[in-house]
């Protein structure tokens, strides 16, 4: 299995909802610094799955629709 990078659609989905990243943090229970890192990252090798789950639920999307897998 090839390894890829993970990009999360935090900024895009927050904009669709009209939320700031601070509001996303408050609504999801995920720390602002974590959300900020996810929002500005072009791709990460590792993410906190519990945070990803909480964020997907907060945005009311499937994890598959929240996470983008990019080839390294």
CSV table of C-alpha atoms in Angstrom, one decimal:
chain,number,residue,atom,x,y,z
A,1,UNK,CA,0.0,0.0,0.0
A,2,UNK,CA,1.5,3.4,-1.0
A,3,UNK,CA,1.7,6.1,1.6
A,4,UNK,CA,0.0,9.4,1.0
A,5,UNK,CA,-0.6,12.7,2.6
A,6,UNK,CA,-3.9,13.7,4.2
A,7,UNK,CA,-5.5,17.1,3.6
A,8,UNK,CA,-8.6,18.0,5.6
A,9,UNK,CA,-11.3,20.3,4.1
A,10,UNK,CA,-11.5,22.4,7.3
A,11,UNK,CA,-11.3,25.8,5.7
A,12,UNK,CA,-13.6,25.0,2.8
A,13,UNK,CA,-16.4,23.5,5.0
A,14,UNK,CA,-16.1,26.3,7.6
A,15,UNK,CA,-16.5,28.9,4.8
A,16,UNK,CA,-19.6,27.0,3.5
A,17,UNK,CA,-21.1,27.2,7.0
A,18,UNK,CA,-20.0,30.8,7.5
A,19,UNK,CA,-18.0,29.8,10.6
A,20,UNK,CA,-14.6,31.1,11.7
A,21,UNK,CA,-12.0,28.5,12.8
A,22,UNK,CA,-12.6,29.6,16.4
A,23,UNK,CA,-16.3,28.7,16.0
A,24,UNK,CA,-15.3,25.4,14.5
A,25,UNK,CA,-13.1,24.7,17.6
A,26,UNK,CA,-16.0,25.7,19.9
A,27,UNK,CA,-18.6,23.6,18.1
A,28,UNK,CA,-16.3,20.5,17.7
A,29,UNK,CA,-14.4,20.5,21.0
A,30,UNK,CA,-11.2,20.2,19.0
A,31,UNK,CA,-8.5,22.7,20.0
A,32,UNK,CA,-8.1,25.8,18.0
A,33,UNK,CA,-4.4,25.2,17.4
A,34,UNK,CA,-5.2,21.8,16.0
A,35,UNK,CA,-7.8,23.1,13.7
A,36,UNK,CA,-5.6,26.0,12.6
A,37,UNK,CA,-2.8,23.5,11.7
A,38,UNK,CA,-5.2,21.3,9.8
A,39,UNK,CA,-6.7,24.3,7.9
A,40,UNK,CA,-3.4,25.7,6.7
A,41,UNK,CA,-1.7,22.4,5.9
A,42,UNK,CA,-1.1,21.4,2.3
A,43,UNK,CA,-0.9,17.7,3.4
A,44,UNK,CA,0.0,15.8,6.6
A,45,UNK,CA,1.5,12.4,7.1
A,46,UNK,CA,-0.5,11.9,10.3
A,47,UNK,CA,-3.7,13.2,11.8
A,48,UNK,CA,-5.5,12.7,15.1
A,49,UNK,CA,-8.4,10.4,14.1
A,50,UNK,CA,-10.5,11.4,17.1
A,51,UNK,CA,-10.2,15.0,16.0
A,52,UNK,CA,-11.0,14.1,12.4
A,53,UNK,CA,-14.1,12.2,13.5
A,54,UNK,CA,-15.3,15.1,15.7
A,55,UNK,CA,-14.8,17.6,12.9
A,56,UNK,CA,-16.6,15.5,10.3
A,57,UNK,CA,-19.5,15.2,12.7
A,58,UNK,CA,-19.5,18.9,13.4
A,59,UNK,CA,-19.6,19.7,9.7
A,60,UNK,CA,-22.2,16.9,9.2
A,61,UNK,CA,-20.2,15.2,6.5
A,62,UNK,CA,-18.9,11.7,6.1
A,63,UNK,CA,-15.2,11.2,6.9
A,64,UNK,CA,-14.7,10.2,3.2
A,65,UNK,CA,-16.0,13.7,2.2
A,66,UNK,CA,-13.9,15.5,4.8
A,67,UNK,CA,-10.5,13.8,4.1
A,68,UNK,CA,-8.5,14.1,0.9
A,69,UNK,CA,-5.8,11.5,0.4
A,70,UNK,CA,-2.9,12.8,-1.8
A,71,UNK,CA,-0.1,10.8,-3.3
A,72,UNK,CA,3.3,11.7,-1.9
